[in-house]
Amino acid sequence: MAFAVRLVNLEVKPEKCTPLVEDPKYRKSYEKLKELLRPMVREIEVRSEKKTVVIGGEYVMFRHEMTYLNPPPIAIDVDDTMDKEELAKRIDIAENFRYEYIGRELTLDLIAVRSVSNDPEQFKKTVRFVSSNTSLPLVLCSLNPDVIKAGLAEVPGGRPLLYAATKDNWREMAEIAHKHDLPLVASSPGNLDMLMTLANTLEKYGLSDLALDPGTFAGSKGLSYTLNAFTMLRWRACNEDCRLAGYPLVGTPISVWSSMNGDKRAKAWWEAITAAMLITRYVDLLILHSIEGWVLLPLVILRFNIYTDPRKPVSVEPGLRIIGSPNENSPVMVTGNFALTYYIVTGDIEAGKVNCYLLVVDTEGLSVESAVPGRKFLPEKVAEVLESSGVAEKVKHRILIIPGKAARLAGDIEDATGWKVMVGPLDSKDIPKFMEERWRPEVIEELMRG
Amino acid sequence: MSSLEEALRSKLPEFLGSKLAEALEKYGELILEDVEIEVDELELILRPGAVVPALKPPVEVKPLKLIETKFEKPKMEWTGKVVEVKLGATRSEGGTRDRVLVVGGETVPAFYAFAGSMSHPPVVAMDVFDMRIRLPKAIRVHFEDVMEDPAEWARRCVEKFGAEMINLHLVSTDPYIKDTPPSKAAKTVEEVLQAVKVPLCVGGSGDPVKDVEVFKKVADVAEGERIVINSLNLDMKLDDIGPYLKDKDCVVIAFTPMDLDKARELNRKLYDYLPKERIMMDTNTAGIGYGIEYGFTVMERARLAALMGDKELQHPIVAGVTNAWAAREAWIKMDPYWGPREIRGPIWETITGLVALLAGADYFMMMHPFSIKTLKEIIDYLSKSPFEVEETLPDWVSAKLG
C-alpha cells in the first residue's frame, strides 16, 4: 500500500515494482500503469559510463499544482580550440563544483563540447581528452553531422546528447541519432513553427528522445521572445496536451556571449540573469559558458529552491541537539525547525567552537523571521521541547538564549517556561561573539538572581 | 478487488474532469493485487494528458523532407482583473508630487504577452531609513555620507539613481530601538516630502500598536499626497487605523506572512474601511536560498487566483526584494572562487527581484543601485513585443567565446 501511495504521489516509478515488471501475467497492467503515470514532458536520459542525468519528466506548469521533479541539469561548455590547460581547468570546475546548502551538496551536471574548428579530427581529439578526464555525461555541439560523428566515436559506453538538428541538417542528424539510439536536440531559434516541424519530422523518423531549443535570445531584442516561447511551449505541453511541445526545453544562456555587447563581466551578469529567468520558467537543461562562482552560486541555489517539493516543508525534527561537548554551565539556545535556519545556526555555533545545548522548536518549518509574526514560534512550543528534552537535568542554570528576531516573545517565553530569557543576536553568525561577551558567570548570576 | 482501482475510479473524475475518467474506463481491467489503500491517503495530482498513449510509431518510411507543422499559440481565458492603484498626487490632485504612478490592471499572468496586452509596468522604489542602520558594505558605500539624514538619502536615490519612488522606513520608532515619538517621525516624513518630488511610501517599525500611532501622524502631515502606508496587518486595530487612512487619502499595503488565506482575510477586513483601489498586498518575499520558493509560490498563486476571478486577491503585489540581503551568500566574505561580495550581493538582489517579477509583483522595494538599474532593464526588455525577434541567433555553437 505504501508503494501505491508513493506511486500516485510520483515519488517512485512503476519500474521499481519488481513483480509487476517481471511477472508476465502483470505485463498488461504494468504497461497501463506506465501510460497512466506518463509525464507531460518526456523524460530523457543522458549518460556517461559513471553517471546518468535526467532531463525533463515534468507533470505540471506551476509548482504549486504538485511539484517540479527534475532540476534542470547545468552543462558547462568547452570548445575544440582550447588548449589542454584551459580544457582541464573548465573540466575541473564542472566536475568538482560543490556548494553545501542545508545539508545537501549542490553540483554541476554535464560538459558541452562545442566544435569551433569545424574539423572532425580536432573535435574527436577534444572529445577524447574530455571524456577521459571527466565522469560527467557530455553534450556534443556542432551543426556539422561529420563533426558529431567523429566526436561520437570517442564516447564509448556513454549516451551523450546531440546538439543539434536544424532545418538544414536534420536528416543526417536524425540518422546518427537513430543509428546509435541517442537523444537529439531540435533547434530552431526564433521560429516555433519550424521547431514543431522538426519535432514532428524527427518523430516520424522514429526518434522519441528529443529535446527542443526555441533559442535563448537575451537583451532588449530577445528576452521577451525567450520568456514567451518557453511559457507557450510548456503551456501547450501541460495544459493542452500538445505532444510535440511535450519534450524537454533546452536553454542556452551561453548565447549571451555571442549576442550581447559589453565586457566579460557584463556578459556573465546577463548570462546569470537569463539563466535565472529560465530556471524560474520551465527550462529542462541549461548550457552555460561562465565558470565564475558568483554566476553559478545563485543559479544552483535557486534551482534547488524552485525544485523543492512544495508539499513538504523543508524542516528538521524538533528536539534537543548537543553541539560540541557541553557541561552543566553551558548555554541552552533556542531556534526554529526550518532546515535552513537549523543548518546555519548549527554551522555558526560549530564554527565558533561554542559548546551548547540547542533546542529546536517546531515552527512548522518556518524561519524565525517569518515564524514570529506568523505566530508559529510559540512560547508553549518552547516549553514543550524544553520539557521533553530533559535539559533541566543537564544544566545548573535556568537561562534560555532565544534568537534576536524573537526578542518580542522574551516575556511570554519566561512565563511559559519559568526560565529566564536572554535575547541572543539577530544573526547567528554573532553567536560566538555574544557568548564571549555575555555568557559570563557574573551575568548569569545576576540574571538568575533578578 | 483492488481498492486502489476503486479509489482512482471514485476520486478521479472530480479532480480531473471527464477525459481521464474516460481513459480510465478504457483501462477497466487495471488490477493491483494485494493492495489496500485509503482514499484519504491519496494525493491525486495526475493530469488529463498523462493518459494519452505515447506515439512511437513503427517507422515504415523515413521522411525525406520536413513535415510542415504549425505551432499553435495556447488558448486561455482569464476572467479576473487586478485593480489599478494610483500612487502619489500631483498639484492638480491636491498634492505636490511631480508624477502619479499607477500599478496593477493586469488581465493576464506576468509577461504572458502572447495571451493579452500588458498593463502598467511595475514600479521600482528605493529604500531609505530614518536612522543609520547596519547595511552590507556593498550598499553602504553608496549612502555612507547621507545615512544620518533621510531627506538627503532620499535625494541621493532620486537624483543619482533615478528612483521612481521612495520607501521611507521609520525604523527608529520601534520601542525596542529608539522609540522615536510619532510627531518626530512625522517631521522626518515632511522633510523627505520637501526634499524629493516623487511619490512616497512610508513604513513603520513592525510594532502593531506603535505603528498605528505613527501612521496617524504621518497621514496628517502627508494629507493629499496619496502616500502609501507600509503596512497594515492582522495584529493591528484595523477599525482604528483603517478609517483614519481613508480620510487622509492614503494607499495601504496589506502585509501577511506567506499565507493566502490570511491575505484574503486581511483584505476582506480592510474592505470595511478602504476602497479596493487603495490596497496593495505584500505576501512576503524571501531571498534566494532563504525561502524564495515560498514567497514565489504564494505570489504566483495569488496572481493566478486573482486572474481566475478571486476578487479578494485582485490587488497589486508588493515585493520586499531587499530581503535578499538576509542571505549570507550576498554579503559574507567567501573563498575567492565565489567572487567578491560587491558583485555577489547585487546579483542576489537582482535575481530575487526577477523571480518576484515573474510571479507577478507590481511594486518593488530595493536597495542596491545596480540591482535596481538591471531590474528596470529587465522590465523594459520583457515589455517589448515577443514576436519581433530576428530568426538568426548570433552563433554560439561554433563561435570562439571570450
PDB file of C-alpha atoms in Angstrom, chain A residues 40-272:
ATOM      1  CA  MET A  40       3.588  15.707 -19.705  1.00  0.00           C
ATOM      2  CA  VAL A  41       7.172  16.450 -20.622  1.00  0.00           C
ATOM      3  CA  ARG A  42       9.072  13.446 -21.820  1.00  0.00           C
ATOM      4  CA  GLU A  43      11.917  12.302 -19.643  1.00  0.00           C
ATOM      5  CA  ILE A  44      15.188  11.547 -21.388  1.00  0.00           C
ATOM      6  CA  GLU A  45      18.444  10.210 -20.066  1.00  0.00           C
ATOM      7  CA  VAL A  46      21.967  11.295 -20.882  1.00  0.00           C
ATOM      8  CA  ARG A  47      24.734   9.070 -19.584  1.00  0.00           C
ATOM      9  CA  SER A  48      28.435   8.666 -19.165  1.00  0.00           C
ATOM     10  CA  GLU A  49      29.882   5.377 -18.014  1.00  0.00           C
ATOM     11  CA  LYS A  50      29.607   6.560 -14.433  1.00  0.00           C
ATOM     12  CA  LYS A  51      26.704   8.971 -14.283  1.00  0.00           C
ATOM     13  CA  THR A  52      23.157   9.402 -15.517  1.00  0.00           C
ATOM     14  CA  VAL A  53      21.483  12.774 -15.909  1.00  0.00           C
ATOM     15  CA  VAL A  54      17.722  13.019 -16.292  1.00  0.00           C
ATOM     16  CA  ILE A  55      16.205  15.799 -18.382  1.00  0.00           C
ATOM     17  CA  GLY A  56      12.517  16.745 -18.404  1.00  0.00           C
ATOM     18  CA  GLY A  57       9.954  14.397 -16.897  1.00  0.00           C
ATOM     19  CA  GLU A  58       7.723  17.187 -15.607  1.00  0.00           C
ATOM     20  CA  TYR A  59       3.999  16.948 -14.970  1.00  0.00           C
ATOM     21  CA  VAL A  60       2.868  20.466 -14.135  1.00  0.00           C
ATOM     22  CA  MET A  61       3.091  24.054 -15.344  1.00  0.00           C
ATOM     23  CA  PHE A  62       3.120  25.616 -11.868  1.00  0.00           C
ATOM     24  CA  ARG A  63       4.972  24.122  -8.937  1.00  0.00           C
ATOM     25  CA  HIS A  64       2.014  24.543  -6.592  1.00  0.00           C
ATOM     26  CA  GLU A  65      -0.047  22.192  -8.794  1.00  0.00           C
ATOM     27  CA  MET A  66       2.153  19.361  -7.472  1.00  0.00           C
ATOM     28  CA  THR A  67       5.911  19.831  -7.632  1.00  0.00           C
ATOM     29  CA  TYR A  68       8.629  20.146 -10.227  1.00  0.00           C
ATOM     30  CA  LEU A  69      10.596  16.920 -10.280  1.00  0.00           C
ATOM     31  CA  ASN A  70      13.890  17.051 -12.156  1.00  0.00           C
ATOM     32  CA  PRO A  71      16.052  20.121 -11.586  1.00  0.00           C
ATOM     33  CA  PRO A  72      17.421  21.264 -14.961  1.00  0.00           C
ATOM     34  CA  PRO A  73      20.980  19.943 -15.331  1.00  0.00           C
ATOM     35  CA  ILE A  74      23.636  22.593 -15.980  1.00  0.00           C
ATOM     36  CA  ALA A  75      26.207  21.957 -18.701  1.00  0.00           C
ATOM     37  CA  ILE A  76      29.450  23.945 -18.812  1.00  0.00           C
ATOM     38  CA  ASP A  77      30.948  24.370 -22.275  1.00  0.00           C
ATOM     39  CA  VAL A  78      34.426  23.680 -23.597  1.00  0.00           C
ATOM     40  CA  ASP A  79      35.479  24.050 -27.235  1.00  0.00           C
ATOM     41  CA  ASP A  80      37.865  22.235 -29.525  1.00  0.00           C
ATOM     42  CA  THR A  81      40.251  25.157 -29.949  1.00  0.00           C
ATOM     43  CA  MET A  82      41.015  25.377 -26.227  1.00  0.00           C
ATOM     44  CA  ASP A  83      44.439  24.130 -25.173  1.00  0.00           C
ATOM     45  CA  LYS A  84      44.743  21.300 -22.693  1.00  0.00           C
ATOM     46  CA  GLU A  85      45.334  23.614 -19.800  1.00  0.00           C
ATOM     47  CA  GLU A  86      42.142  25.547 -20.378  1.00  0.00           C
ATOM     48  CA  LEU A  87      40.180  22.365 -21.013  1.00  0.00           C
ATOM     49  CA  ALA A  88      41.492  20.870 -17.805  1.00  0.00           C
ATOM     50  CA  LYS A  89      40.576  23.963 -15.832  1.00  0.00           C
ATOM     51  CA  ARG A  90      36.998  24.055 -17.121  1.00  0.00           C
ATOM     52  CA  ILE A  91      36.544  20.314 -16.726  1.00  0.00           C
ATOM     53  CA  ASP A  92      37.826  20.608 -13.179  1.00  0.00           C
ATOM     54  CA  ILE A  93      35.246  23.259 -12.327  1.00  0.00           C
ATOM     55  CA  ALA A  94      32.367  21.369 -13.934  1.00  0.00           C
ATOM     56  CA  GLU A  95      33.430  18.166 -12.231  1.00  0.00           C
ATOM     57  CA  ASN A  96      34.329  19.471  -8.785  1.00  0.00           C
ATOM     58  CA  PHE A  97      31.976  22.400  -8.220  1.00  0.00           C
ATOM     59  CA  ARG A  98      30.454  21.843  -4.786  1.00  0.00           C
ATOM     60  CA  TYR A  99      28.364  24.029  -2.551  1.00  0.00           C
ATOM     61  CA  GLU A 100      26.993  22.800   0.724  1.00  0.00           C
ATOM     62  CA  TYR A 101      23.470  24.109   1.228  1.00  0.00           C
ATOM     63  CA  ILE A 102      21.166  22.980   4.058  1.00  0.00           C
ATOM     64  CA  GLY A 103      22.977  19.690   4.256  1.00  0.00           C
ATOM     65  CA  ARG A 104      22.876  18.999   0.515  1.00  0.00           C
ATOM     66  CA  GLU A 105      25.711  19.179  -1.970  1.00  0.00           C
ATOM     67  CA  LEU A 106      24.903  21.320  -4.981  1.00  0.00           C
ATOM     68  CA  THR A 107      26.821  20.372  -8.115  1.00  0.00           C
ATOM     69  CA  LEU A 108      27.052  20.875 -11.871  1.00  0.00           C
ATOM     70  CA  ASP A 109      25.995  18.114 -14.203  1.00  0.00           C
ATOM     71  CA  LEU A 110      27.308  17.989 -17.759  1.00  0.00           C
ATOM     72  CA  ILE A 111      30.022  19.178 -20.111  1.00  0.00           C
ATOM     73  CA  ALA A 112      29.044  20.583 -23.506  1.00  0.00           C
ATOM     74  CA  VAL A 113      31.818  20.134 -26.062  1.00  0.00           C
ATOM     75  CA  ARG A 114      31.499  22.637 -28.938  1.00  0.00           C
ATOM     76  CA  SER A 115      33.269  22.488 -32.253  1.00  0.00           C
ATOM     77  CA  VAL A 116      34.712  25.870 -33.120  1.00  0.00           C
ATOM     78  CA  SER A 117      37.205  24.394 -35.575  1.00  0.00           C
ATOM     79  CA  ASN A 118      34.510  22.585 -37.565  1.00  0.00           C
ATOM     80  CA  ASP A 119      37.205  19.960 -38.122  1.00  0.00           C
ATOM     81  CA  PRO A 120      36.131  16.378 -37.312  1.00  0.00           C
ATOM     82  CA  GLU A 121      39.639  15.290 -36.347  1.00  0.00           C
ATOM     83  CA  GLN A 122      40.167  18.143 -33.974  1.00  0.00           C
ATOM     84  CA  PHE A 123      36.735  17.648 -32.395  1.00  0.00           C
ATOM     85  CA  LYS A 124      37.485  13.988 -31.987  1.00  0.00           C
ATOM     86  CA  LYS A 125      40.708  14.749 -30.132  1.00  0.00           C
ATOM     87  CA  THR A 126      38.984  17.192 -27.821  1.00  0.00           C
ATOM     88  CA  VAL A 127      36.130  14.811 -27.043  1.00  0.00           C
ATOM     89  CA  ARG A 128      38.668  12.093 -26.304  1.00  0.00           C
ATOM     90  CA  PHE A 129      40.507  14.371 -23.884  1.00  0.00           C
ATOM     91  CA  VAL A 130      37.310  15.494 -22.196  1.00  0.00           C
ATOM     92  CA  SER A 131      35.715  12.092 -21.826  1.00  0.00           C
ATOM     93  CA  SER A 132      38.881  10.588 -20.416  1.00  0.00           C
ATOM     94  CA  ASN A 133      39.113  13.358 -17.833  1.00  0.00           C
ATOM     95  CA  THR A 134      35.565  13.606 -16.566  1.00  0.00           C
ATOM     96  CA  SER A 135      32.898  11.409 -15.072  1.00  0.00           C
ATOM     97  CA  LEU A 136      30.150  13.754 -16.314  1.00  0.00           C
ATOM     98  CA  PRO A 137      27.984  12.938 -19.334  1.00  0.00           C
ATOM     99  CA  LEU A 138      28.502  15.053 -22.454  1.00  0.00           C
ATOM    100  CA  VAL A 139      26.544  17.220 -24.845  1.00  0.00           C
ATOM    101  CA  LEU A 140      28.168  17.190 -28.278  1.00  0.00           C
ATOM    102  CA  CYS A 141      27.585  20.526 -30.009  1.00  0.00           C
ATOM    103  CA  SER A 142      28.012  21.133 -33.713  1.00  0.00           C
ATOM    104  CA  LEU A 143      25.679  21.678 -36.610  1.00  0.00           C
ATOM    105  CA  ASN A 144      28.020  19.642 -38.818  1.00  0.00           C
ATOM    106  CA  PRO A 145      26.997  15.953 -38.791  1.00  0.00           C
ATOM    107  CA  ASP A 146      30.502  14.797 -39.737  1.00  0.00           C
ATOM    108  CA  VAL A 147      31.910  16.549 -36.707  1.00  0.00           C
ATOM    109  CA  ILE A 148      29.291  14.955 -34.455  1.00  0.00           C
ATOM    110  CA  LYS A 149      30.038  11.509 -35.895  1.00  0.00           C
ATOM    111  CA  ALA A 150      33.738  11.954 -35.242  1.00  0.00           C
ATOM    112  CA  GLY A 151      33.123  13.012 -31.651  1.00  0.00           C
ATOM    113  CA  LEU A 152      30.739  10.175 -31.023  1.00  0.00           C
ATOM    114  CA  ALA A 153      33.448   7.616 -31.658  1.00  0.00           C
ATOM    115  CA  GLU A 154      35.205   8.890 -28.542  1.00  0.00           C
ATOM    116  CA  VAL A 155      32.329   8.356 -26.124  1.00  0.00           C
ATOM    117  CA  PRO A 156      32.197   4.586 -25.851  1.00  0.00           C
ATOM    118  CA  GLY A 157      29.780   3.346 -23.231  1.00  0.00           C
ATOM    119  CA  GLY A 158      28.149   6.728 -22.881  1.00  0.00           C
ATOM    120  CA  ARG A 159      24.914   8.206 -24.131  1.00  0.00           C
ATOM    121  CA  PRO A 160      25.659  11.837 -24.997  1.00  0.00           C
ATOM    122  CA  LEU A 161      23.050  14.373 -26.012  1.00  0.00           C
ATOM    123  CA  LEU A 162      23.452  15.589 -29.586  1.00  0.00           C
ATOM    124  CA  TYR A 163      23.079  19.301 -30.305  1.00  0.00           C
ATOM    125  CA  ALA A 164      21.502  19.904 -32.766  1.00  0.00           C
ATOM    126  CA  ALA A 165      19.198  19.052 -35.641  1.00  0.00           C
ATOM    127  CA  THR A 166      18.175  22.153 -37.614  1.00  0.00           C
ATOM    128  CA  LYS A 167      16.106  22.771 -40.725  1.00  0.00           C
ATOM    129  CA  ASP A 168      19.317  22.333 -42.747  1.00  0.00           C
ATOM    130  CA  ASN A 169      20.976  19.238 -41.267  1.00  0.00           C
ATOM    131  CA  TRP A 170      18.046  17.330 -39.772  1.00  0.00           C
ATOM    132  CA  ARG A 171      18.246  14.242 -41.952  1.00  0.00           C
ATOM    133  CA  GLU A 172      21.861  13.466 -41.256  1.00  0.00           C
ATOM    134  CA  MET A 173      21.484  14.248 -37.565  1.00  0.00           C
ATOM    135  CA  ALA A 174      18.358  12.113 -37.359  1.00  0.00           C
ATOM    136  CA  GLU A 175      20.214   9.249 -38.986  1.00  0.00           C
ATOM    137  CA  ILE A 176      23.040   9.445 -36.449  1.00  0.00           C
ATOM    138  CA  ALA A 177      20.638   9.632 -33.502  1.00  0.00           C
ATOM    139  CA  HIS A 178      18.583   6.764 -34.873  1.00  0.00           C
ATOM    140  CA  LYS A 179      21.519   4.518 -35.585  1.00  0.00           C
ATOM    141  CA  HIS A 180      23.073   4.953 -32.140  1.00  0.00           C
ATOM    142  CA  ASP A 181      19.816   5.426 -30.205  1.00  0.00           C
ATOM    143  CA  LEU A 182      20.873   8.813 -28.877  1.00  0.00           C
ATOM    144  CA  PRO A 183      18.861  11.782 -27.619  1.00  0.00           C
ATOM    145  CA  LEU A 184      18.781  14.712 -30.030  1.00  0.00           C
ATOM    146  CA  VAL A 185      18.017  18.406 -29.658  1.00  0.00           C
ATOM    147  CA  ALA A 186      15.861  20.031 -32.352  1.00  0.00           C
ATOM    148  CA  SER A 187      16.914  23.646 -32.679  1.00  0.00           C
ATOM    149  CA  SER A 188      15.036  26.492 -34.313  1.00  0.00           C
ATOM    150  CA  PRO A 189      15.900  29.815 -32.736  1.00  0.00           C
ATOM    151  CA  GLY A 190      13.153  32.373 -33.136  1.00  0.00           C
ATOM    152  CA  ASN A 191      10.821  30.164 -35.181  1.00  0.00           C
ATOM    153  CA  LEU A 192       8.384  27.954 -33.310  1.00  0.00           C
ATOM    154  CA  ASP A 193       6.658  26.699 -36.470  1.00  0.00           C
ATOM    155  CA  MET A 194       9.976  25.290 -37.617  1.00  0.00           C
ATOM    156  CA  LEU A 195      10.582  23.863 -34.144  1.00  0.00           C
ATOM    157  CA  MET A 196       7.298  21.929 -34.344  1.00  0.00           C
ATOM    158  CA  THR A 197       8.084  20.951 -37.924  1.00  0.00           C
ATOM    159  CA  LEU A 198      11.404  19.493 -36.811  1.00  0.00           C
ATOM    160  CA  ALA A 199       9.883  17.711 -33.819  1.00  0.00           C
ATOM    161  CA  ASN A 200       7.156  16.205 -35.970  1.00  0.00           C
ATOM    162  CA  THR A 201       9.581  15.114 -38.682  1.00  0.00           C
ATOM    163  CA  LEU A 202      12.075  13.629 -36.222  1.00  0.00           C
ATOM    164  CA  GLU A 203       9.271  11.713 -34.501  1.00  0.00           C
ATOM    165  CA  LYS A 204       8.232  10.268 -37.826  1.00  0.00           C
ATOM    166  CA  TYR A 205      11.847   9.338 -38.354  1.00  0.00           C
ATOM    167  CA  GLY A 206      11.460   7.052 -35.365  1.00  0.00           C
ATOM    168  CA  LEU A 207      13.108   9.230 -32.742  1.00  0.00           C
ATOM    169  CA  SER A 208      11.468   9.677 -29.385  1.00  0.00           C
ATOM    170  CA  ASP A 209      14.236  11.021 -27.158  1.00  0.00           C
ATOM    171  CA  LEU A 210      14.061  14.597 -28.367  1.00  0.00           C
ATOM    172  CA  ALA A 211      14.599  17.960 -26.722  1.00  0.00           C
ATOM    173  CA  LEU A 212      13.539  21.362 -28.031  1.00  0.00           C
ATOM    174  CA  ASP A 213      15.621  24.512 -28.372  1.00  0.00           C
ATOM    175  CA  PRO A 214      13.449  27.520 -29.242  1.00  0.00           C
ATOM    176  CA  GLY A 215      16.519  29.769 -28.989  1.00  0.00           C
ATOM    177  CA  THR A 216      17.649  31.762 -25.984  1.00  0.00           C
ATOM    178  CA  PHE A 217      17.682  35.391 -27.056  1.00  0.00           C
ATOM    179  CA  ALA A 218      18.712  37.914 -24.445  1.00  0.00           C
ATOM    180  CA  GLY A 219      18.771  41.668 -24.033  1.00  0.00           C
ATOM    181  CA  SER A 220      16.404  44.241 -25.449  1.00  0.00           C
ATOM    182  CA  LYS A 221      15.736  42.435 -28.716  1.00  0.00           C
ATOM    183  CA  GLY A 222      15.035  38.982 -27.469  1.00  0.00           C
ATOM    184  CA  LEU A 223      14.430  38.398 -23.758  1.00  0.00           C
ATOM    185  CA  SER A 224      10.693  38.835 -24.250  1.00  0.00           C
ATOM    186  CA  TYR A 225      10.636  36.282 -27.095  1.00  0.00           C
ATOM    187  CA  THR A 226      12.562  33.793 -24.975  1.00  0.00           C
ATOM    188  CA  LEU A 227      10.267  34.064 -21.963  1.00  0.00           C
ATOM    189  CA  ASN A 228       7.134  33.840 -24.107  1.00  0.00           C
ATOM    190  CA  ALA A 229       8.456  30.931 -26.169  1.00  0.00           C
ATOM    191  CA  PHE A 230       9.297  28.828 -23.103  1.00  0.00           C
ATOM    192  CA  THR A 231       5.994  29.717 -21.452  1.00  0.00           C
ATOM    193  CA  MET A 232       3.890  28.930 -24.545  1.00  0.00           C
ATOM    194  CA  LEU A 233       5.650  25.618 -25.171  1.00  0.00           C
ATOM    195  CA  ARG A 234       5.208  24.498 -21.591  1.00  0.00           C
ATOM    196  CA  TRP A 235       1.577  25.606 -21.526  1.00  0.00           C
ATOM    197  CA  ARG A 236       0.868  23.658 -24.695  1.00  0.00           C
ATOM    198  CA  ALA A 237       2.517  20.569 -23.210  1.00  0.00           C
ATOM    199  CA  CYS A 238       0.991  20.682 -19.726  1.00  0.00           C
ATOM    200  CA  ASN A 239      -2.418  22.213 -20.284  1.00  0.00           C
ATOM    201  CA  GLU A 240      -3.321  21.457 -23.885  1.00  0.00           C
ATOM    202  CA  ASP A 241      -1.792  18.046 -24.250  1.00  0.00           C
ATOM    203  CA  CYS A 242       0.312  19.024 -27.256  1.00  0.00           C
ATOM    204  CA  ARG A 243       2.611  16.069 -27.767  1.00  0.00           C
ATOM    205  CA  LEU A 244       5.086  17.908 -29.972  1.00  0.00           C
ATOM    206  CA  ALA A 245       5.609  20.579 -27.322  1.00  0.00           C
ATOM    207  CA  GLY A 246       5.975  17.880 -24.682  1.00  0.00           C
ATOM    208  CA  TYR A 247       9.722  17.445 -24.969  1.00  0.00           C
ATOM    209  CA  PRO A 248      12.303  18.879 -22.582  1.00  0.00           C
ATOM    210  CA  LEU A 249      13.251  22.502 -23.266  1.00  0.00           C
ATOM    211  CA  VAL A 250      16.886  23.434 -23.751  1.00  0.00           C
ATOM    212  CA  GLY A 251      18.026  26.900 -22.668  1.00  0.00           C
ATOM    213  CA  THR A 252      21.303  28.333 -23.909  1.00  0.00           C
ATOM    214  CA  PRO A 253      22.202  31.402 -21.833  1.00  0.00           C
ATOM    215  CA  ILE A 254      25.674  30.821 -23.313  1.00  0.00           C
ATOM    216  CA  SER A 255      24.315  32.676 -26.362  1.00  0.00           C
ATOM    217  CA  VAL A 256      24.617  35.925 -24.388  1.00  0.00           C
ATOM    218  CA  TRP A 257      28.342  35.656 -25.096  1.00  0.00           C
ATOM    219  CA  SER A 258      27.840  35.921 -28.856  1.00  0.00           C
ATOM    220  CA  SER A 259      24.780  38.156 -28.929  1.00  0.00           C
ATOM    221  CA  MET A 260      25.346  40.886 -26.358  1.00  0.00           C
ATOM    222  CA  ASN A 261      27.887  43.672 -26.166  1.00  0.00           C
ATOM    223  CA  GLY A 262      29.995  44.580 -23.189  1.00  0.00           C
ATOM    224  CA  ASP A 263      32.945  43.262 -21.240  1.00  0.00           C
ATOM    225  CA  LYS A 264      33.250  39.792 -19.784  1.00  0.00           C
ATOM    226  CA  ARG A 265      31.679  40.757 -16.508  1.00  0.00           C
ATOM    227  CA  ALA A 266      28.649  42.320 -18.209  1.00  0.00           C
ATOM    228  CA  LYS A 267      28.157  39.170 -20.297  1.00  0.00           C
ATOM    229  CA  ALA A 268      28.498  36.905 -17.279  1.00  0.00           C
ATOM    230  CA  TRP A 269      25.998  39.138 -15.427  1.00  0.00           C
ATOM    231  CA  TRP A 270      23.382  38.818 -18.164  1.00  0.00           C
ATOM    232  CA  GLU A 271      24.081  35.136 -18.620  1.00  0.00           C
ATOM    233  CA  ALA A 272      23.266  34.646 -14.910  1.00  0.00           C
TER     234      ALA A 272
END
